[in-house]
PDB file of C-alpha atoms and ligand atoms in Angstrom:
ATOM      1  CA  UNK A  17       5.277  17.060 -17.040  1.00  0.00           C
ATOM      2  CA  UNK A  18       2.252  19.394 -16.851  1.00  0.00           C
ATOM      3  CA  UNK A  19       2.385  22.770 -15.085  1.00  0.00           C
ATOM      4  CA  UNK A  20       0.289  23.628 -12.029  1.00  0.00           C
ATOM      5  CA  UNK A  21      -2.080  25.707 -14.179  1.00  0.00           C
ATOM      6  CA  UNK A  22      -2.521  22.848 -16.642  1.00  0.00           C
ATOM      7  CA  UNK A  23      -3.242  20.411 -13.830  1.00  0.00           C
ATOM      8  CA  UNK A  24      -5.657  22.588 -11.881  1.00  0.00           C
ATOM      9  CA  UNK A  25      -8.795  21.945 -13.975  1.00  0.00           C
ATOM     10  CA  UNK A  26      -8.040  18.181 -13.894  1.00  0.00           C
ATOM     11  CA  UNK A  27      -7.731  17.943 -10.096  1.00  0.00           C
ATOM     12  CA  UNK A  28     -10.384  16.577  -7.713  1.00  0.00           C
ATOM     13  CA  UNK A  29      -9.618  16.352  -3.986  1.00  0.00           C
ATOM     14  CA  UNK A  30     -11.719  13.747  -2.174  1.00  0.00           C
ATOM     15  CA  UNK A  31     -12.034  12.587   1.414  1.00  0.00           C
ATOM     16  CA  UNK A  32     -13.368   9.053   1.870  1.00  0.00           C
ATOM     17  CA  UNK A  33     -14.648   7.656   5.181  1.00  0.00           C
ATOM     18  CA  UNK A  34     -12.991   4.431   6.428  1.00  0.00           C
ATOM     19  CA  UNK A  35     -14.806   1.554   8.108  1.00  0.00           C
ATOM     20  CA  UNK A  36     -12.225   1.520  10.874  1.00  0.00           C
ATOM     21  CA  UNK A  37      -9.350   3.660  12.102  1.00  0.00           C
ATOM     22  CA  UNK A  38      -6.198   3.048  10.038  1.00  0.00           C
ATOM     23  CA  UNK A  39      -2.829   4.692  10.624  1.00  0.00           C
ATOM     24  CA  UNK A  40      -4.680   6.862  13.167  1.00  0.00           C
ATOM     25  CA  UNK A  41      -7.043   8.374  10.582  1.00  0.00           C
ATOM     26  CA  UNK A  42     -10.735   7.778   9.894  1.00  0.00           C
ATOM     27  CA  UNK A  43     -10.896   9.592   6.543  1.00  0.00           C
ATOM     28  CA  UNK A  44      -8.612   8.976   3.557  1.00  0.00           C
ATOM     29  CA  UNK A  45      -7.833  12.063   1.497  1.00  0.00           C
ATOM     30  CA  UNK A  46      -6.688  11.700  -2.099  1.00  0.00           C
ATOM     31  CA  UNK A  47      -6.162  13.829  -5.192  1.00  0.00           C
ATOM     32  CA  UNK A  48      -7.677  12.354  -8.346  1.00  0.00           C
ATOM     33  CA  UNK A  49      -6.199  13.488 -11.663  1.00  0.00           C
ATOM     34  CA  UNK A  50      -8.286  13.274 -14.827  1.00  0.00           C
ATOM     35  CA  UNK A  51      -5.321  12.707 -17.145  1.00  0.00           C
ATOM     36  CA  UNK A  52      -5.071  12.374 -20.926  1.00  0.00           C
ATOM     37  CA  UNK A  53      -4.258   8.651 -20.507  1.00  0.00           C
ATOM     38  CA  UNK A  54      -6.873   8.012 -17.807  1.00  0.00           C
ATOM     39  CA  UNK A  55      -7.618   8.716 -14.166  1.00  0.00           C
ATOM     40  CA  UNK A  56      -4.764   8.700 -11.696  1.00  0.00           C
ATOM     41  CA  UNK A  57      -4.314   9.228  -7.960  1.00  0.00           C
ATOM     42  CA  UNK A  58      -1.908  11.208  -5.789  1.00  0.00           C
ATOM     43  CA  UNK A  59      -2.334  10.363  -2.106  1.00  0.00           C
ATOM     44  CA  UNK A  60       0.845  10.667  -0.005  1.00  0.00           C
ATOM     45  CA  UNK A  61       0.075  10.467   3.719  1.00  0.00           C
ATOM     46  CA  UNK A  62      -0.512  13.860   5.304  1.00  0.00           C
ATOM     47  CA  UNK A  63       2.579  13.729   7.520  1.00  0.00           C
ATOM     48  CA  UNK A  64       5.013  13.058   4.651  1.00  0.00           C
ATOM     49  CA  UNK A  65       7.416  15.818   3.625  1.00  0.00           C
ATOM     50  CA  UNK A  66       7.392  17.421   0.181  1.00  0.00           C
ATOM     51  CA  UNK A  67      10.431  15.536  -1.185  1.00  0.00           C
ATOM     52  CA  UNK A  68       8.743  12.199  -0.459  1.00  0.00           C
ATOM     53  CA  UNK A  69       5.343  13.419  -1.676  1.00  0.00           C
ATOM     54  CA  UNK A  70       7.028  14.468  -4.951  1.00  0.00           C
ATOM     55  CA  UNK A  71       7.961  10.806  -5.586  1.00  0.00           C
ATOM     56  CA  UNK A  72       4.305   9.905  -5.201  1.00  0.00           C
ATOM     57  CA  UNK A  73       3.418  12.771  -7.568  1.00  0.00           C
ATOM     58  CA  UNK A  74       5.823  11.452 -10.193  1.00  0.00           C
ATOM     59  CA  UNK A  75       3.963   8.145 -10.082  1.00  0.00           C
ATOM     60  CA  UNK A  76       0.563   9.828 -10.352  1.00  0.00           C
ATOM     61  CA  UNK A  77       1.606  11.967 -13.322  1.00  0.00           C
ATOM     62  CA  UNK A  78       3.282   9.059 -15.108  1.00  0.00           C
ATOM     63  CA  UNK A  79       0.059   7.042 -14.831  1.00  0.00           C
ATOM     64  CA  UNK A  80      -2.074   9.999 -15.987  1.00  0.00           C
ATOM     65  CA  UNK A  81       0.107  11.104 -18.899  1.00  0.00           C
ATOM     66  CA  UNK A  82       2.387   8.347 -20.183  1.00  0.00           C
ATOM     67  CA  UNK A  83       0.906   6.870 -23.366  1.00  0.00           C
ATOM     68  CA  UNK A  84       3.739   4.306 -23.595  1.00  0.00           C
ATOM     69  CA  UNK A  85       3.119   2.593 -20.269  1.00  0.00           C
ATOM     70  CA  UNK A  86       1.686  -0.466 -21.975  1.00  0.00           C
ATOM     71  CA  UNK A  87      -1.061  -1.186 -19.427  1.00  0.00           C
ATOM     72  CA  UNK A  88      -2.927  -4.490 -19.360  1.00  0.00           C
ATOM     73  CA  UNK A  89      -6.522  -3.931 -20.451  1.00  0.00           C
ATOM     74  CA  UNK A  90      -8.090  -7.063 -18.998  1.00  0.00           C
ATOM     75  CA  UNK A  91      -7.550  -9.759 -16.415  1.00  0.00           C
ATOM     76  CA  UNK A  92      -7.173  -9.632 -12.658  1.00  0.00           C
ATOM     77  CA  UNK A  93      -4.597 -10.160  -9.915  1.00  0.00           C
ATOM     78  CA  UNK A  94      -4.877 -11.945  -6.531  1.00  0.00           C
ATOM     79  CA  UNK A  95      -5.002  -9.778  -3.394  1.00  0.00           C
ATOM     80  CA  UNK A  96      -4.748 -10.303   0.341  1.00  0.00           C
ATOM     81  CA  UNK A  97      -7.247  -9.094   2.916  1.00  0.00           C
ATOM     82  CA  UNK A  98      -5.794  -6.442   5.212  1.00  0.00           C
ATOM     83  CA  UNK A  99      -6.737  -6.530   8.899  1.00  0.00           C
ATOM     84  CA  UNK A 100      -5.987  -3.245  10.720  1.00  0.00           C
ATOM     85  CA  UNK A 101      -4.942  -3.197  14.384  1.00  0.00           C
ATOM     86  CA  UNK A 102      -8.489  -3.904  15.577  1.00  0.00           C
ATOM     87  CA  UNK A 103      -9.605  -5.996  18.574  1.00  0.00           C
ATOM     88  CA  UNK A 104      -9.642  -9.761  17.983  1.00  0.00           C
ATOM     89  CA  UNK A 105     -13.418  -9.796  18.547  1.00  0.00           C
ATOM     90  CA  UNK A 106     -13.887  -7.505  15.520  1.00  0.00           C
ATOM     91  CA  UNK A 107     -11.869  -9.728  13.169  1.00  0.00           C
ATOM     92  CA  UNK A 108     -14.683 -12.049  11.943  1.00  0.00           C
ATOM     93  CA  UNK A 109     -16.930  -9.142  10.831  1.00  0.00           C
ATOM     94  CA  UNK A 110     -14.029  -7.367   9.148  1.00  0.00           C
ATOM     95  CA  UNK A 111     -12.941 -10.482   7.241  1.00  0.00           C
ATOM     96  CA  UNK A 112     -16.494 -10.858   5.937  1.00  0.00           C
ATOM     97  CA  UNK A 113     -16.035  -7.616   3.988  1.00  0.00           C
ATOM     98  CA  UNK A 114     -13.356  -9.328   1.870  1.00  0.00           C
ATOM     99  CA  UNK A 115     -15.258 -12.476   0.904  1.00  0.00           C
ATOM    100  CA  UNK A 116     -13.091 -15.457  -0.083  1.00  0.00           C
ATOM    101  CA  UNK A 117      -9.358 -14.725   0.084  1.00  0.00           C
ATOM    102  CA  UNK A 118      -6.219 -16.861  -0.075  1.00  0.00           C
ATOM    103  CA  UNK A 119      -4.033 -14.509   1.938  1.00  0.00           C
ATOM    104  CA  UNK A 120      -4.411 -12.085   4.848  1.00  0.00           C
ATOM    105  CA  UNK A 121      -2.129  -9.340   6.099  1.00  0.00           C
ATOM    106  CA  UNK A 122      -2.533  -8.499   9.784  1.00  0.00           C
ATOM    107  CA  UNK A 123      -1.284  -5.216  11.236  1.00  0.00           C
ATOM    108  CA  UNK A 124       0.743  -5.659  14.422  1.00  0.00           C
ATOM    109  CA  UNK A 125       2.945  -3.559  16.750  1.00  0.00           C
ATOM    110  CA  UNK A 126       0.396  -0.736  16.913  1.00  0.00           C
ATOM    111  CA  UNK A 127       1.478   1.973  19.400  1.00  0.00           C
ATOM    112  CA  UNK A 128      -0.491   1.594  22.646  1.00  0.00           C
ATOM    113  CA  UNK A 129      -1.167  -2.123  22.090  1.00  0.00           C
ATOM    114  CA  UNK A 130       0.615  -5.214  23.404  1.00  0.00           C
ATOM    115  CA  UNK A 131       2.001  -8.414  21.925  1.00  0.00           C
ATOM    116  CA  UNK A 132      -1.000 -10.194  23.487  1.00  0.00           C
ATOM    117  CA  UNK A 133      -3.280  -8.036  21.304  1.00  0.00           C
ATOM    118  CA  UNK A 134      -1.287  -9.053  18.224  1.00  0.00           C
ATOM    119  CA  UNK A 135      -1.347 -12.741  19.131  1.00  0.00           C
ATOM    120  CA  UNK A 136      -5.115 -12.610  19.745  1.00  0.00           C
ATOM    121  CA  UNK A 137      -5.718 -10.868  16.404  1.00  0.00           C
ATOM    122  CA  UNK A 138      -3.631 -13.361  14.405  1.00  0.00           C
ATOM    123  CA  UNK A 139      -5.245 -16.266  16.258  1.00  0.00           C
ATOM    124  CA  UNK A 140      -8.692 -14.870  15.381  1.00  0.00           C
ATOM    125  CA  UNK A 141      -7.726 -14.757  11.688  1.00  0.00           C
ATOM    126  CA  UNK A 142      -6.594 -18.409  11.762  1.00  0.00           C
ATOM    127  CA  UNK A 143      -9.780 -19.392  13.617  1.00  0.00           C
ATOM    128  CA  UNK A 144     -11.992 -17.772  10.964  1.00  0.00           C
ATOM    129  CA  UNK A 145     -10.069 -18.802   7.836  1.00  0.00           C
ATOM    130  CA  UNK A 146      -8.289 -22.010   8.822  1.00  0.00           C
ATOM    131  CA  UNK A 147      -4.836 -23.298   7.970  1.00  0.00           C
ATOM    132  CA  UNK A 148      -4.937 -22.979   4.193  1.00  0.00           C
ATOM    133  CA  UNK A 149      -4.694 -19.186   3.860  1.00  0.00           C
ATOM    134  CA  UNK A 150      -1.368 -17.360   3.852  1.00  0.00           C
ATOM    135  CA  UNK A 151      -1.051 -15.156   6.940  1.00  0.00           C
ATOM    136  CA  UNK A 152       1.354 -12.226   6.915  1.00  0.00           C
ATOM    137  CA  UNK A 153       1.992  -9.683   9.649  1.00  0.00           C
ATOM    138  CA  UNK A 154       3.014  -6.057   9.130  1.00  0.00           C
ATOM    139  CA  UNK A 155       4.657  -4.134  11.982  1.00  0.00           C
ATOM    140  CA  UNK A 156       5.457  -0.963   9.991  1.00  0.00           C
ATOM    141  CA  UNK A 157       8.855  -0.915  11.725  1.00  0.00           C
ATOM    142  CA  UNK A 158       7.152  -0.618  15.122  1.00  0.00           C
ATOM    143  CA  UNK A 159       9.213  -3.165  17.093  1.00  0.00           C
ATOM    144  CA  UNK A 160      12.704  -2.897  18.543  1.00  0.00           C
ATOM    145  CA  UNK A 161      15.042  -5.763  17.660  1.00  0.00           C
ATOM    146  CA  UNK A 162      14.330  -7.581  20.963  1.00  0.00           C
ATOM    147  CA  UNK A 163      10.571  -6.996  20.715  1.00  0.00           C
ATOM    148  CA  UNK A 164      10.528  -8.295  17.154  1.00  0.00           C
ATOM    149  CA  UNK A 165      12.464 -11.447  18.021  1.00  0.00           C
ATOM    150  CA  UNK A 166      10.118 -12.196  20.922  1.00  0.00           C
ATOM    151  CA  UNK A 167       6.965 -11.355  18.948  1.00  0.00           C
ATOM    152  CA  UNK A 168       7.906 -13.439  15.921  1.00  0.00           C
ATOM    153  CA  UNK A 169       8.846 -16.447  18.046  1.00  0.00           C
ATOM    154  CA  UNK A 170       5.261 -16.340  19.399  1.00  0.00           C
ATOM    155  CA  UNK A 171       3.462 -15.343  16.188  1.00  0.00           C
ATOM    156  CA  UNK A 172       5.486 -17.897  14.239  1.00  0.00           C
ATOM    157  CA  UNK A 173       3.340 -20.574  15.940  1.00  0.00           C
ATOM    158  CA  UNK A 174       0.521 -19.524  13.579  1.00  0.00           C
ATOM    159  CA  UNK A 175       2.723 -20.264  10.521  1.00  0.00           C
ATOM    160  CA  UNK A 176       3.484 -16.927   8.897  1.00  0.00           C
ATOM    161  CA  UNK A 177       4.043 -16.381   5.185  1.00  0.00           C
ATOM    162  CA  UNK A 178       6.327 -13.507   6.213  1.00  0.00           C
ATOM    163  CA  UNK A 179       6.723 -10.575   8.599  1.00  0.00           C
ATOM    164  CA  UNK A 180       6.698  -7.180   6.918  1.00  0.00           C
ATOM    165  CA  UNK A 181       9.119  -4.528   8.232  1.00  0.00           C
ATOM    166  CA  UNK A 182       9.246  -5.881  11.816  1.00  0.00           C
ATOM    167  CA  UNK A 183      11.935  -3.327  12.734  1.00  0.00           C
ATOM    168  CA  UNK A 184      12.694   0.106  11.313  1.00  0.00           C
ATOM    169  CA  UNK A 185      16.312   0.033  10.131  1.00  0.00           C
ATOM    170  CA  UNK A 186      17.881  -2.120   7.418  1.00  0.00           C
ATOM    171  CA  UNK A 187      20.685  -3.074   9.839  1.00  0.00           C
ATOM    172  CA  UNK A 188      18.182  -4.385  12.380  1.00  0.00           C
ATOM    173  CA  UNK A 189      16.272  -6.245   9.670  1.00  0.00           C
ATOM    174  CA  UNK A 190      19.506  -8.038   8.802  1.00  0.00           C
ATOM    175  CA  UNK A 191      20.257  -8.845  12.473  1.00  0.00           C
ATOM    176  CA  UNK A 192      16.727 -10.105  13.082  1.00  0.00           C
ATOM    177  CA  UNK A 193      16.775 -12.220   9.947  1.00  0.00           C
ATOM    178  CA  UNK A 194      19.974 -13.863  11.097  1.00  0.00           C
ATOM    179  CA  UNK A 195      18.517 -14.533  14.556  1.00  0.00           C
ATOM    180  CA  UNK A 196      15.318 -16.019  13.152  1.00  0.00           C
ATOM    181  CA  UNK A 197      17.351 -18.272  10.875  1.00  0.00           C
ATOM    182  CA  UNK A 198      14.503 -18.939   8.456  1.00  0.00           C
ATOM    183  CA  UNK A 199      11.794 -19.603  11.067  1.00  0.00           C
ATOM    184  CA  UNK A 200       9.929 -16.497   9.826  1.00  0.00           C
ATOM    185  CA  UNK A 201      10.680 -14.868   6.472  1.00  0.00           C
ATOM    186  CA  UNK A 202      11.309 -11.104   6.467  1.00  0.00           C
ATOM    187  CA  UNK A 203       9.857  -8.634   3.975  1.00  0.00           C
ATOM    188  CA  UNK A 204      11.216  -5.098   3.579  1.00  0.00           C
ATOM    189  CA  UNK A 205       8.641  -2.368   2.971  1.00  0.00           C
ATOM    190  CA  UNK A 206       9.541   1.049   4.426  1.00  0.00           C
ATOM    191  CA  UNK A 207      13.224   0.110   3.874  1.00  0.00           C
ATOM    192  CA  UNK A 208      12.646   0.222   0.098  1.00  0.00           C
ATOM    193  CA  UNK A 209      11.938   3.848  -0.778  1.00  0.00           C
ATOM    194  CA  UNK A 210      14.986   5.690  -2.045  1.00  0.00           C
ATOM    195  CA  UNK A 211      16.951   4.759  -5.153  1.00  0.00           C
ATOM    196  CA  UNK A 212      19.914   3.563  -3.060  1.00  0.00           C
ATOM    197  CA  UNK A 213      17.801   1.355  -0.766  1.00  0.00           C
ATOM    198  CA  UNK A 214      17.380  -1.856  -2.782  1.00  0.00           C
ATOM    199  CA  UNK A 215      21.110  -2.376  -3.109  1.00  0.00           C
ATOM    200  CA  UNK A 216      21.590  -1.864   0.617  1.00  0.00           C
ATOM    201  CA  UNK A 217      18.844  -4.367   1.505  1.00  0.00           C
ATOM    202  CA  UNK A 218      20.408  -7.032  -0.704  1.00  0.00           C
ATOM    203  CA  UNK A 219      24.006  -6.253   0.359  1.00  0.00           C
ATOM    204  CA  UNK A 220      23.119  -6.705   4.033  1.00  0.00           C
ATOM    205  CA  UNK A 221      20.905  -9.736   3.396  1.00  0.00           C
ATOM    206  CA  UNK A 222      18.166  -7.859   5.232  1.00  0.00           C
ATOM    207  CA  UNK A 223      15.107  -9.458   3.612  1.00  0.00           C
ATOM    208  CA  UNK A 224      13.692 -12.526   1.886  1.00  0.00           C
ATOM    209  CA  UNK A 225      11.182 -10.430  -0.048  1.00  0.00           C
ATOM    210  CA  UNK A 226      10.440  -6.811  -0.881  1.00  0.00           C
ATOM    211  CA  UNK A 227       7.150  -4.930  -0.780  1.00  0.00           C
ATOM    212  CA  UNK A 228       6.779  -2.511  -3.673  1.00  0.00           C
ATOM    213  CA  UNK A 229       4.247   0.277  -4.052  1.00  0.00           C
ATOM    214  CA  UNK A 230       3.682   2.296  -7.194  1.00  0.00           C
ATOM    215  CA  UNK A 231       3.356   5.747  -5.610  1.00  0.00           C
ATOM    216  CA  UNK A 232       6.222   5.800  -3.046  1.00  0.00           C
ATOM    217  CA  UNK A 233       8.648   4.335  -5.584  1.00  0.00           C
ATOM    218  CA  UNK A 234       7.847   6.995  -8.180  1.00  0.00           C
ATOM    219  CA  UNK A 235       5.722   5.005 -10.605  1.00  0.00           C
ATOM    220  CA  UNK A 236       5.333   1.794 -12.550  1.00  0.00           C
ATOM    221  CA  UNK A 237       8.555   2.091 -14.542  1.00  0.00           C
ATOM    222  CA  UNK A 238      10.795   2.905 -11.587  1.00  0.00           C
ATOM    223  CA  UNK A 239       9.195   0.287  -9.313  1.00  0.00           C
ATOM    224  CA  UNK A 240       9.675  -2.411 -11.963  1.00  0.00           C
ATOM    225  CA  UNK A 241      13.338  -1.376 -12.348  1.00  0.00           C
ATOM    226  CA  UNK A 242      13.849  -1.699  -8.593  1.00  0.00           C
ATOM    227  CA  UNK A 243      12.350  -5.190  -8.612  1.00  0.00           C
ATOM    228  CA  UNK A 244      14.806  -6.171 -11.337  1.00  0.00           C
ATOM    229  CA  UNK A 245      17.757  -4.705  -9.413  1.00  0.00           C
ATOM    230  CA  UNK A 246      16.859  -6.474  -6.178  1.00  0.00           C
ATOM    231  CA  UNK A 247      16.091  -9.888  -7.625  1.00  0.00           C
ATOM    232  CA  UNK A 248      14.052 -10.989  -4.583  1.00  0.00           C
ATOM    233  CA  UNK A 249      10.412 -12.187  -4.546  1.00  0.00           C
ATOM    234  CA  UNK A 250       7.931  -9.321  -4.532  1.00  0.00           C
ATOM    235  CA  UNK A 251       4.572  -8.392  -3.065  1.00  0.00           C
ATOM    236  CA  UNK A 252       2.912  -5.331  -4.586  1.00  0.00           C
ATOM    237  CA  UNK A 253       0.940  -3.211  -2.151  1.00  0.00           C
ATOM    238  CA  UNK A 254      -0.520   0.252  -1.730  1.00  0.00           C
ATOM    239  CA  UNK A 255      -1.440   2.656   1.014  1.00  0.00           C
ATOM    240  CA  UNK A 256      -5.205   2.544   1.410  1.00  0.00           C
ATOM    241  CA  UNK A 257      -5.782   4.088  -2.001  1.00  0.00           C
ATOM    242  CA  UNK A 258      -9.118   4.777  -3.672  1.00  0.00           C
ATOM    243  CA  UNK A 259     -10.125   2.333  -6.410  1.00  0.00           C
ATOM    244  CA  UNK A 260      -8.167   4.500  -8.864  1.00  0.00           C
ATOM    245  CA  UNK A 261      -4.890   4.031  -6.980  1.00  0.00           C
ATOM    246  CA  UNK A 262      -5.619   0.347  -6.364  1.00  0.00           C
ATOM    247  CA  UNK A 263      -5.894  -0.169 -10.117  1.00  0.00           C
ATOM    248  CA  UNK A 264      -2.517   1.531 -10.589  1.00  0.00           C
ATOM    249  CA  UNK A 265      -1.135  -0.972  -8.072  1.00  0.00           C
ATOM    250  CA  UNK A 266      -2.785  -3.889  -9.875  1.00  0.00           C
ATOM    251  CA  UNK A 267      -1.201  -2.706 -13.123  1.00  0.00           C
ATOM    252  CA  UNK A 268       2.189  -2.655 -11.389  1.00  0.00           C
ATOM    253  CA  UNK A 269       1.703  -6.235 -10.173  1.00  0.00           C
ATOM    254  CA  UNK A 270       0.749  -7.374 -13.687  1.00  0.00           C
ATOM    255  CA  UNK A 271       3.699  -5.492 -15.206  1.00  0.00           C
ATOM    256  CA  UNK A 272       6.223  -7.024 -12.791  1.00  0.00           C
ATOM    257  CA  UNK A 273       4.866 -10.525 -13.412  1.00  0.00           C
ATOM    258  CA  UNK A 274       5.059  -9.954 -17.175  1.00  0.00           C
ATOM    259  CA  UNK A 275       8.566  -8.467 -17.167  1.00  0.00           C
ATOM    260  CA  UNK A 276      10.145 -10.873 -14.696  1.00  0.00           C
ATOM    261  CA  UNK A 277       8.266 -14.011 -15.725  1.00  0.00           C
ATOM    262  CA  UNK A 278       7.074 -14.624 -12.159  1.00  0.00           C
ATOM    263  CA  UNK A 279       3.664 -15.279 -10.642  1.00  0.00           C
ATOM    264  CA  UNK A 280       1.833 -12.495  -8.783  1.00  0.00           C
ATOM    265  CA  UNK A 281       1.911 -13.033  -5.011  1.00  0.00           C
ATOM    266  CA  UNK A 282      -1.414 -11.952  -3.439  1.00  0.00           C
ATOM    267  CA  UNK A 283      -1.071  -8.165  -3.417  1.00  0.00           C
ATOM    268  CA  UNK A 284      -1.907  -5.729  -0.626  1.00  0.00           C
ATOM    269  CA  UNK A 285      -4.547  -4.202  -2.853  1.00  0.00           C
ATOM    270  CA  UNK A 286      -7.753  -5.482  -1.281  1.00  0.00           C
ATOM    271  CA  UNK A 287      -8.212  -2.365   0.826  1.00  0.00           C
ATOM    272  CA  UNK A 288     -11.257  -0.979  -1.022  1.00  0.00           C
ATOM    273  CA  UNK A 289     -13.023  -3.217   1.513  1.00  0.00           C
ATOM    274  CA  UNK A 290     -11.837  -0.792   4.235  1.00  0.00           C
ATOM    275  CA  UNK A 291     -13.474   2.224   2.565  1.00  0.00           C
ATOM    276  CA  UNK A 292     -17.014   3.128   3.561  1.00  0.00           C
ATOM    277  CA  UNK A 293     -17.337   5.066   0.310  1.00  0.00           C
ATOM    278  CA  UNK A 294     -15.360   5.118  -2.942  1.00  0.00           C
ATOM    279  CA  UNK A 295     -15.188   7.258  -6.084  1.00  0.00           C
ATOM    280  CA  UNK A 296     -16.737   4.687  -8.406  1.00  0.00           C
ATOM    281  CA  UNK A 297     -20.011   2.720  -8.452  1.00  0.00           C
ATOM    282  CA  UNK A 298     -17.903  -0.400  -9.131  1.00  0.00           C
ATOM    283  CA  UNK A 299     -15.264  -0.256  -6.372  1.00  0.00           C
ATOM    284  CA  UNK A 300     -12.259  -2.579  -6.613  1.00  0.00           C
ATOM    285  CA  UNK A 301     -13.321  -4.734  -3.676  1.00  0.00           C
ATOM    286  CA  UNK A 302     -11.914  -8.254  -3.815  1.00  0.00           C
ATOM    287  CA  UNK A 303     -14.044 -10.766  -5.715  1.00  0.00           C
ATOM    288  CA  UNK A 304     -12.988 -14.369  -5.079  1.00  0.00           C
ATOM    289  CA  UNK A 305      -9.702 -12.996  -3.795  1.00  0.00           C
ATOM    290  CA  UNK A 306      -8.887 -10.916  -6.884  1.00  0.00           C
ATOM    291  CA  UNK A 307      -9.301  -7.389  -8.240  1.00  0.00           C
ATOM    292  CA  UNK A 308      -9.563  -6.557 -11.927  1.00  0.00           C
ATOM    293  CA  UNK A 309      -7.109  -4.559 -14.018  1.00  0.00           C
ATOM    294  CA  UNK A 310      -9.874  -2.636 -15.793  1.00  0.00           C
ATOM    295  CA  UNK A 311      -9.377   1.148 -15.640  1.00  0.00           C
ATOM    296  CA  UNK A 312     -11.568   3.119 -13.223  1.00  0.00           C
ATOM    297  CA  UNK A 313     -13.541   6.143 -14.355  1.00  0.00           C
ATOM    298  CA  UNK A 314     -14.772   7.921 -11.216  1.00  0.00           C
ATOM    299  CA  UNK A 315     -18.443   8.744 -10.922  1.00  0.00           C
ATOM    300  CA  UNK A 316     -18.937  12.541 -11.036  1.00  0.00           C
ATOM    301  CA  UNK A 317     -21.659  12.462  -8.382  1.00  0.00           C
ATOM    302  CA  UNK A 318     -19.544  10.414  -5.959  1.00  0.00           C
ATOM    303  CA  UNK A 319     -16.523  12.649  -6.513  1.00  0.00           C
ATOM    304  CA  UNK A 320     -18.691  15.671  -5.746  1.00  0.00           C
ATOM    305  CA  UNK A 321     -20.390  14.002  -2.797  1.00  0.00           C
ATOM    306  CA  UNK A 322     -17.026  13.139  -1.227  1.00  0.00           C
ATOM    307  CA  UNK A 323     -15.204  16.317  -2.238  1.00  0.00           C
ATOM    308  CA  UNK A 324     -12.839  17.517   0.474  1.00  0.00           C
ATOM    309  CA  UNK A 325     -13.683  20.781   2.257  1.00  0.00           C
ATOM    310  CA  UNK A 326     -12.497  24.039   0.672  1.00  0.00           C
ATOM    311  CA  UNK A 327      -9.860  24.272   3.368  1.00  0.00           C
ATOM    312  CA  UNK A 328      -8.519  20.740   2.716  1.00  0.00           C
ATOM    313  CA  UNK A 329      -8.603  21.293  -1.053  1.00  0.00           C
ATOM    314  CA  UNK A 330      -6.530  24.456  -0.610  1.00  0.00           C
ATOM    315  CA  UNK A 331      -4.070  22.472   1.565  1.00  0.00           C
ATOM    316  CA  UNK A 332      -3.638  19.845  -1.171  1.00  0.00           C
ATOM    317  CA  UNK A 333      -3.302  22.425  -3.958  1.00  0.00           C
ATOM    318  CA  UNK A 334      -0.579  24.223  -1.980  1.00  0.00           C
ATOM    319  CA  UNK A 335       1.177  20.873  -1.476  1.00  0.00           C
ATOM    320  CA  UNK A 336       0.882  20.140  -5.194  1.00  0.00           C
ATOM    321  CA  UNK A 337       2.366  23.522  -6.086  1.00  0.00           C
ATOM    322  CA  UNK A 338       5.326  22.895  -3.738  1.00  0.00           C
ATOM    323  CA  UNK A 339       5.899  19.344  -4.992  1.00  0.00           C
ATOM    324  CA  UNK A 340       5.823  20.017  -8.745  1.00  0.00           C
ATOM    325  CA  UNK A 341       9.271  21.702  -8.825  1.00  0.00           C
ATOM    326  CA  UNK A 342      10.649  18.816  -6.716  1.00  0.00           C
ATOM    327  CA  UNK A 343       9.697  16.085  -9.190  1.00  0.00           C
ATOM    328  CA  UNK A 344      12.517  13.554  -9.503  1.00  0.00           C
TER     329      UNK A 344
HETATM  330 MG1   MG B   2       3.854  -2.409   5.119  1.00  0.00          MG
END
């Protein structure tokens, strides 16, 4: 792994404006790394601690430096549209940004909103796209067990592909899954982070599917290993990455499909459509419901134009310096 001094000249900190508030932010900050094996991205959320951010860093450095990763150099993978916790009236215009898609993930259980807001948002998606698209909801662990049971009984009327992390703990996921008795499938996302997590999710029968993300799981190799250990169906996703990080996610989806002999479920990698600006002139916005696996080389002018402030750059460099010795 490279030292801080070796990395420094290869680091670009950017701040990209979003089209709508997401996870309570309106700008997405990311570190781009111009690595020997190609461009990579390190973008743990600002509130995450250093130990967690170091996992994300391991992924970024693997992608930037590992010549043996065996990346696909052509092709594409299917993606879902992601609908943030916006008002139902805003759903049609937002969905237009994605073009034709076969699957949609709708954020629910947003703090300060009600179940009625969630129902209205999911209904709006069905009204725009009809019965043929897969509709998923993602609560980010925001419901209690009782709230989740009530919400999914109601939202289940719209025929859900699955509900992602309806409750926070693995134990509650298992209880909820038993209560729902197959009426709505459960996907574990935040519950799959640490090395010991996958085993626990399967032991407790807490999920029908797992969500895997390249950065939080420490990279393409580790994430693929976890998928093998768990043995459940998989959806690859990411966390509102730039087009560089989205391509890393697309490579993970292709790798998992190749190594497990399964088909790629529409991935949560359509989120370039939620960025008002990106680091490349050819952003990885969904085209006919897919994004390509082709590597992204950021445009120097765009990287400069969207460079984070000196203060934010210093914040990220300090975080990088703290995280390097914590690499797993
Ligand atoms: Mg999620």
